[in-house]
Amino acid sequence: MAADSGTSKDGTSENEAHFSSFMQEVKAIEKRDSVLTPKQQIDRLLRPGSTYFNLNPFEVIQVPPEMTPDEIRKKYRRLSFLVHPDKNVDDKERAQKAFEVLTNAMKTIEDEEKRKSMLAIIEEAKEKNEFLLEEKRKKQKKEDKSTEIEEDDPEKFKETLYKTTVKLFADYEIRRRELAERDAVLRKREREEEIAAEEKAKKQKEWEKEWEKSRDDRVDSWRDFNKGGKKKKAKTKNRMAFKPPKPKLEQR
């Protein structure tokens, strides 16, 4: 959109005119996509990079985020009918995968908390896109160039916003996976420590049990040892008793 917005004869600003044109283009695209064949819909949902393209549930079902869940559900039913495995017997496996993508997207939208999270990411993407475009205008102005940019064209603007949104969804998903992996490693380590502690406690308990079990034997051995020690001591005492020397007879 142009940096300097004027006012048309009917009182609308140039920005509003651009936005109106943009929305008309979006509706035209939606109308075009709504008549895609089952094969085209399956290809769209399973295209290369679909792991990240399909993170945005609204994009999966091809509806604007502001549409109500009831309206979205109607579009979902039409699309799910097109890609249903029973309707695509010649491509049943891929149809099943595409059907699951649509179903998961609809479940996400119907979940209030998840829906709010998705809408927050989309709003963040819009703000980020506006920031990037504004930075681009500033850069051109600094270089004494026109502040008009190619994204002033509604179609180009839509393309840029789409790319920004896809990237932001991908960034959040990558971050989520990294945290999940880190959490899994931490939980594994904690579990290993728990097992080691349990094993140590088990061995300690077994040792204490054996120690207690052999207590009577140890007591008896100690008593026997003490008795034997006393006898030996007594014998030693008798052996060491003083004996007077025998008198020698005087020889003449």
mmCIF file of C-alpha atoms in Angstrom:
data_model
loop_
_atom_site.group_PDB
_atom_site.id
_atom_site.type_symbol
_atom_site.label_atom_id
_atom_site.label_comp_id
_atom_site.label_asym_id
_atom_site.label_seq_id
_atom_site.Cartn_x
_atom_site.Cartn_y
_atom_site.Cartn_z
ATOM 1 C CA MET A 1 0.000 0.000 0.000
ATOM 2 C CA ALA A 2 1.225 3.477 -0.722
ATOM 3 C CA ALA A 3 2.818 5.430 2.061
ATOM 4 C CA ASP A 4 0.878 8.667 1.345
ATOM 5 C CA SER A 5 -2.833 7.951 1.317
ATOM 6 C CA GLY A 6 -5.107 10.350 -0.526
ATOM 7 C CA THR A 7 -8.867 10.558 -0.600
ATOM 8 C CA SER A 8 -11.007 9.634 -3.581
ATOM 9 C CA LYS A 9 -14.125 11.459 -4.709
ATOM 10 C CA ASP A 10 -16.409 9.095 -2.821
ATOM 11 C CA GLY A 11 -14.510 9.801 0.424
ATOM 12 C CA THR A 12 -12.588 6.555 0.636
ATOM 13 C CA SER A 13 -8.832 6.590 1.236
ATOM 14 C CA GLU A 14 -6.356 4.941 -1.105
ATOM 15 C CA ASN A 15 -5.544 2.414 1.626
ATOM 16 C CA GLU A 16 -9.195 1.469 1.907
ATOM 17 C CA ALA A 17 -9.384 1.153 -1.856
ATOM 18 C CA HIS A 18 -6.338 -1.126 -1.876
ATOM 19 C CA PHE A 19 -7.836 -3.233 0.901
ATOM 20 C CA SER A 20 -11.169 -3.493 -0.902
ATOM 21 C CA SER A 21 -9.379 -4.584 -4.047
ATOM 22 C CA PHE A 22 -7.379 -7.084 -2.027
ATOM 23 C CA MET A 23 -10.515 -8.596 -0.484
ATOM 24 C CA GLN A 24 -12.133 -8.911 -3.900
ATOM 25 C CA GLU A 25 -9.061 -10.778 -5.096
ATOM 26 C CA VAL A 26 -9.183 -13.067 -2.064
ATOM 27 C CA LYS A 27 -12.848 -13.870 -2.727
ATOM 28 C CA ALA A 28 -12.046 -14.597 -6.364
ATOM 29 C CA ILE A 29 -9.306 -17.013 -5.301
ATOM 30 C CA GLU A 30 -11.625 -18.683 -2.792
ATOM 31 C CA LYS A 31 -14.267 -19.131 -5.482
ATOM 32 C CA ARG A 32 -11.682 -20.596 -7.844
ATOM 33 C CA ASP A 33 -10.323 -22.989 -5.215
ATOM 34 C CA SER A 34 -13.787 -24.133 -4.180
ATOM 35 C CA VAL A 35 -14.244 -25.887 -7.537
ATOM 36 C CA LEU A 36 -10.930 -27.754 -7.466
ATOM 37 C CA THR A 37 -11.247 -31.415 -8.337
ATOM 38 C CA PRO A 38 -10.707 -34.124 -5.706
ATOM 39 C CA LYS A 39 -7.266 -34.884 -7.155
ATOM 40 C CA GLN A 40 -6.277 -31.213 -7.060
ATOM 41 C CA GLN A 41 -7.426 -30.901 -3.446
ATOM 42 C CA ILE A 42 -5.485 -34.040 -2.469
ATOM 43 C CA ASP A 43 -2.408 -32.708 -4.269
ATOM 44 C CA ARG A 44 -2.800 -29.357 -2.516
ATOM 45 C CA LEU A 45 -3.026 -30.913 0.931
ATOM 46 C CA LEU A 46 -0.123 -33.310 0.335
ATOM 47 C CA ARG A 47 2.168 -31.064 -1.711
ATOM 48 C CA PRO A 48 5.895 -30.868 -0.861
ATOM 49 C CA GLY A 49 6.334 -28.890 2.347
ATOM 50 C CA SER A 50 2.774 -29.647 3.455
ATOM 51 C CA THR A 51 4.090 -30.396 6.969
ATOM 52 C CA TYR A 52 4.537 -26.646 7.392
ATOM 53 C CA PHE A 53 1.930 -25.375 4.919
ATOM 54 C CA ASN A 54 -0.779 -27.264 6.804
ATOM 55 C CA LEU A 55 0.070 -25.794 10.209
ATOM 56 C CA ASN A 56 -2.418 -22.994 9.566
ATOM 57 C CA PRO A 57 -5.859 -24.673 9.871
ATOM 58 C CA PHE A 58 -7.605 -21.791 8.115
ATOM 59 C CA GLU A 59 -5.312 -22.181 5.122
ATOM 60 C CA VAL A 60 -5.976 -25.920 5.072
ATOM 61 C CA ILE A 61 -9.742 -25.393 4.834
ATOM 62 C CA GLN A 62 -9.237 -22.259 2.679
ATOM 63 C CA VAL A 63 -11.288 -19.864 4.745
ATOM 64 C CA PRO A 64 -10.534 -16.402 6.179
ATOM 65 C CA PRO A 65 -9.726 -16.444 9.923
ATOM 66 C CA GLU A 66 -12.605 -14.116 10.762
ATOM 67 C CA MET A 67 -15.177 -16.626 9.491
ATOM 68 C CA THR A 68 -17.281 -18.252 12.218
ATOM 69 C CA PRO A 69 -16.730 -21.920 13.129
ATOM 70 C CA ASP A 70 -20.201 -22.798 11.787
ATOM 71 C CA GLU A 71 -19.401 -21.259 8.406
ATOM 72 C CA ILE A 72 -16.005 -22.929 8.370
ATOM 73 C CA ARG A 73 -17.621 -26.264 9.142
ATOM 74 C CA LYS A 74 -19.741 -25.982 5.978
ATOM 75 C CA LYS A 75 -16.631 -25.445 3.863
ATOM 76 C CA TYR A 76 -14.913 -28.296 5.657
ATOM 77 C CA ARG A 77 -17.754 -30.686 4.827
ATOM 78 C CA ARG A 78 -17.560 -29.793 1.132
ATOM 79 C CA LEU A 79 -13.806 -30.339 1.021
ATOM 80 C CA SER A 80 -13.882 -33.513 3.108
ATOM 81 C CA PHE A 81 -16.489 -34.925 0.745
ATOM 82 C CA LEU A 82 -14.152 -34.269 -2.196
ATOM 83 C CA VAL A 83 -11.139 -35.990 -0.647
ATOM 84 C CA HIS A 84 -12.938 -38.761 1.245
ATOM 85 C CA PRO A 85 -11.255 -42.162 0.659
ATOM 86 C CA ASP A 86 -14.572 -43.726 -0.370
ATOM 87 C CA LYS A 87 -14.858 -41.143 -3.144
ATOM 88 C CA ASN A 88 -11.295 -41.713 -4.336
ATOM 89 C CA VAL A 89 -10.957 -45.483 -4.567
ATOM 90 C CA ASP A 90 -8.147 -45.185 -7.133
ATOM 91 C CA ASP A 91 -6.089 -43.038 -4.754
ATOM 92 C CA LYS A 92 -7.406 -44.212 -1.419
ATOM 93 C CA GLU A 93 -4.174 -44.001 0.593
ATOM 94 C CA ARG A 94 -3.419 -40.388 -0.341
ATOM 95 C CA ALA A 95 -7.085 -39.482 0.018
ATOM 96 C CA GLN A 96 -7.050 -40.858 3.571
ATOM 97 C CA LYS A 97 -4.042 -38.691 4.454
ATOM 98 C CA ALA A 98 -5.672 -35.588 2.920
ATOM 99 C CA PHE A 99 -8.915 -36.336 4.765
ATOM 100 C CA GLU A 100 -6.999 -36.561 8.070
ATOM 101 C CA VAL A 101 -5.303 -33.210 7.393
ATOM 102 C CA LEU A 102 -8.709 -31.572 6.920
ATOM 103 C CA THR A 103 -10.164 -33.284 9.984
ATOM 104 C CA ASN A 104 -7.269 -32.211 12.222
ATOM 105 C CA ALA A 105 -7.579 -28.640 10.952
ATOM 106 C CA MET A 106 -11.292 -28.571 11.781
ATOM 107 C CA LYS A 107 -10.643 -30.024 15.258
ATOM 108 C CA THR A 108 -8.086 -27.276 15.897
ATOM 109 C CA ILE A 109 -10.557 -24.572 14.883
ATOM 110 C CA GLU A 110 -13.325 -26.066 17.029
ATOM 111 C CA ASP A 111 -11.032 -26.079 20.066
ATOM 112 C CA GLU A 112 -11.462 -22.585 21.521
ATOM 113 C CA GLU A 113 -7.995 -22.356 23.090
ATOM 114 C CA LYS A 114 -6.218 -23.669 19.994
ATOM 115 C CA ARG A 115 -8.287 -21.384 17.772
ATOM 116 C CA LYS A 116 -7.202 -18.374 19.836
ATOM 117 C CA SER A 117 -3.563 -19.439 19.526
ATOM 118 C CA MET A 118 -3.875 -19.781 15.750
ATOM 119 C CA LEU A 119 -5.538 -16.374 15.449
ATOM 120 C CA ALA A 120 -2.795 -14.824 17.596
ATOM 121 C CA ILE A 121 -0.108 -16.197 15.267
ATOM 122 C CA ILE A 122 -1.974 -14.900 12.206
ATOM 123 C CA GLU A 123 -2.305 -11.459 13.793
ATOM 124 C CA GLU A 124 1.389 -11.479 14.678
ATOM 125 C CA ALA A 125 2.199 -12.387 11.067
ATOM 126 C CA LYS A 126 0.153 -9.413 9.825
ATOM 127 C CA GLU A 127 1.986 -7.044 12.164
ATOM 128 C CA LYS A 128 5.340 -8.500 11.203
ATOM 129 C CA ASN A 129 4.518 -8.205 7.503
ATOM 130 C CA GLU A 130 3.490 -4.552 7.895
ATOM 131 C CA PHE A 131 6.708 -3.868 9.791
ATOM 132 C CA LEU A 132 8.850 -5.461 7.061
ATOM 133 C CA LEU A 133 7.077 -3.517 4.321
ATOM 134 C CA GLU A 134 7.434 -0.274 6.248
ATOM 135 C CA GLU A 135 11.147 -0.962 6.714
ATOM 136 C CA LYS A 136 11.418 -1.559 2.999
ATOM 137 C CA ARG A 137 9.806 1.820 2.270
ATOM 138 C CA LYS A 138 12.132 3.566 4.715
ATOM 139 C CA LYS A 139 15.141 1.986 3.075
ATOM 140 C CA GLN A 140 14.046 3.158 -0.371
ATOM 141 C CA LYS A 141 13.330 6.643 0.949
ATOM 142 C CA LYS A 142 16.796 6.753 2.532
ATOM 143 C CA GLU A 143 18.250 5.868 -0.838
ATOM 144 C CA ASP A 144 16.239 8.710 -2.439
ATOM 145 C CA LYS A 145 13.990 6.247 -4.203
ATOM 146 C CA SER A 146 10.222 6.134 -4.504
ATOM 147 C CA THR A 147 8.393 4.892 -1.413
ATOM 148 C CA GLU A 148 6.168 2.788 -3.603
ATOM 149 C CA ILE A 149 6.966 -0.920 -3.358
ATOM 150 C CA GLU A 150 5.856 -3.958 -5.321
ATOM 151 C CA GLU A 151 3.772 -5.117 -2.349
ATOM 152 C CA ASP A 152 1.445 -2.174 -2.991
ATOM 153 C CA ASP A 153 -0.072 -4.465 -5.569
ATOM 154 C CA PRO A 154 -2.831 -6.455 -3.792
ATOM 155 C CA GLU A 155 -1.786 -9.770 -5.310
ATOM 156 C CA LYS A 156 1.859 -9.266 -4.347
ATOM 157 C CA PHE A 157 0.823 -8.089 -0.893
ATOM 158 C CA LYS A 158 -1.257 -11.236 -0.428
ATOM 159 C CA GLU A 159 1.670 -13.393 -1.533
ATOM 160 C CA THR A 160 4.049 -11.686 0.892
ATOM 161 C CA LEU A 161 1.597 -11.952 3.777
ATOM 162 C CA TYR A 162 1.068 -15.629 2.993
ATOM 163 C CA LYS A 163 4.816 -16.312 3.051
ATOM 164 C CA THR A 164 5.258 -14.386 6.302
ATOM 165 C CA THR A 165 2.387 -16.312 7.900
ATOM 166 C CA VAL A 166 3.703 -19.696 6.752
ATOM 167 C CA LYS A 167 7.183 -18.876 8.063
ATOM 168 C CA LEU A 168 5.867 -17.732 11.438
ATOM 169 C CA PHE A 169 3.786 -20.894 11.849
ATOM 170 C CA ALA A 170 6.871 -22.923 10.900
ATOM 171 C CA ASP A 171 9.050 -21.044 13.410
ATOM 172 C CA TYR A 172 6.593 -21.754 16.219
ATOM 173 C CA GLU A 173 6.356 -25.428 15.233
ATOM 174 C CA ILE A 174 10.150 -25.827 15.118
ATOM 175 C CA ARG A 175 10.404 -24.187 18.537
ATOM 176 C CA ARG A 176 7.644 -26.443 19.890
ATOM 177 C CA ARG A 177 9.445 -29.555 18.624
ATOM 178 C CA GLU A 178 12.752 -28.437 20.113
ATOM 179 C CA LEU A 179 11.105 -27.883 23.502
ATOM 180 C CA ALA A 180 9.337 -31.243 23.237
ATOM 181 C CA GLU A 181 12.618 -33.018 22.437
ATOM 182 C CA ARG A 182 14.378 -31.227 25.282
ATOM 183 C CA ASP A 183 11.554 -32.163 27.633
ATOM 184 C CA ALA A 184 11.701 -35.792 26.449
ATOM 185 C CA VAL A 185 15.459 -35.945 27.120
ATOM 186 C CA LEU A 186 14.942 -34.403 30.566
ATOM 187 C CA ARG A 187 12.135 -36.823 31.416
ATOM 188 C CA LYS A 188 14.260 -39.754 30.207
ATOM 189 C CA ARG A 189 17.158 -38.638 32.387
ATOM 190 C CA GLU A 190 14.878 -38.197 35.395
ATOM 191 C CA ARG A 191 13.412 -41.650 34.801
ATOM 192 C CA GLU A 192 16.884 -43.201 34.570
ATOM 193 C CA GLU A 193 17.799 -41.532 37.873
ATOM 194 C CA GLU A 194 14.570 -42.837 39.429
ATOM 195 C CA ILE A 195 15.331 -46.376 38.233
ATOM 196 C CA ALA A 196 18.888 -46.134 39.588
ATOM 197 C CA ALA A 197 17.559 -44.874 42.937
ATOM 198 C CA GLU A 198 14.953 -47.648 43.043
ATOM 199 C CA GLU A 199 17.611 -50.252 42.256
ATOM 200 C CA LYS A 200 19.890 -48.875 44.956
ATOM 201 C CA ALA A 201 17.049 -48.872 47.482
ATOM 202 C CA LYS A 202 16.166 -52.438 46.489
ATOM 203 C CA LYS A 203 19.742 -53.644 47.005
ATOM 204 C CA GLN A 204 19.954 -51.810 50.335
ATOM 205 C CA LYS A 205 16.722 -53.447 51.464
ATOM 206 C CA GLU A 206 17.963 -56.902 50.401
ATOM 207 C CA TRP A 207 21.252 -56.335 52.229
ATOM 208 C CA GLU A 208 19.440 -55.260 55.410
ATOM 209 C CA LYS A 209 17.177 -58.319 55.138
ATOM 210 C CA GLU A 210 20.159 -60.666 54.813
ATOM 211 C CA TRP A 211 21.965 -58.868 57.619
ATOM 212 C CA GLU A 212 18.991 -59.274 59.927
ATOM 213 C CA LYS A 213 18.553 -62.885 58.853
ATOM 214 C CA SER A 214 22.125 -63.748 59.820
ATOM 215 C CA ARG A 215 22.017 -61.841 63.126
ATOM 216 C CA ASP A 216 21.421 -64.940 65.289
ATOM 217 C CA ASP A 217 24.292 -66.756 63.634
ATOM 218 C CA ARG A 218 26.567 -63.829 64.281
ATOM 219 C CA VAL A 219 25.512 -63.662 67.941
ATOM 220 C CA ASP A 220 26.122 -67.382 68.425
ATOM 221 C CA SER A 221 29.505 -67.142 66.733
ATOM 222 C CA TRP A 222 30.455 -64.264 68.967
ATOM 223 C CA ARG A 223 29.448 -66.221 72.084
ATOM 224 C CA ASP A 224 31.433 -69.217 70.951
ATOM 225 C CA PHE A 225 34.398 -67.002 70.259
ATOM 226 C CA ASN A 226 34.206 -65.490 73.727
ATOM 227 C CA LYS A 227 33.948 -68.897 75.398
ATOM 228 C CA GLY A 228 36.883 -70.253 73.445
ATOM 229 C CA GLY A 229 38.950 -67.206 74.290
ATOM 230 C CA LYS A 230 38.394 -67.650 78.018
ATOM 231 C CA LYS A 231 39.520 -71.298 78.012
ATOM 232 C CA LYS A 232 42.667 -70.523 76.113
ATOM 233 C CA LYS A 233 43.379 -67.681 78.465
ATOM 234 C CA ALA A 234 43.000 -69.957 81.490
ATOM 235 C CA LYS A 235 45.353 -72.581 80.062
ATOM 236 C CA THR A 236 47.887 -69.949 79.275
ATOM 237 C CA LYS A 237 47.658 -68.693 82.823
ATOM 238 C CA ASN A 238 48.383 -72.169 84.258
ATOM 239 C CA ARG A 239 51.332 -72.641 81.937
ATOM 240 C CA MET A 240 52.833 -69.390 82.980
ATOM 241 C CA ALA A 241 52.400 -70.064 86.759
ATOM 242 C CA PHE A 242 55.585 -69.658 88.881
ATOM 243 C CA LYS A 243 57.372 -72.892 89.804
ATOM 244 C CA PRO A 244 60.184 -72.763 92.473
ATOM 245 C CA PRO A 245 63.521 -74.214 91.353
ATOM 246 C CA LYS A 246 64.454 -77.667 92.622
ATOM 247 C CA PRO A 247 67.124 -77.576 95.365
ATOM 248 C CA LYS A 248 70.535 -78.913 94.407
ATOM 249 C CA LEU A 249 72.102 -81.511 96.738
ATOM 250 C CA GLU A 250 75.454 -80.522 98.229
ATOM 251 C CA GLN A 251 78.245 -82.790 97.082
ATOM 252 C CA ARG A 252 81.123 -83.576 99.364
#
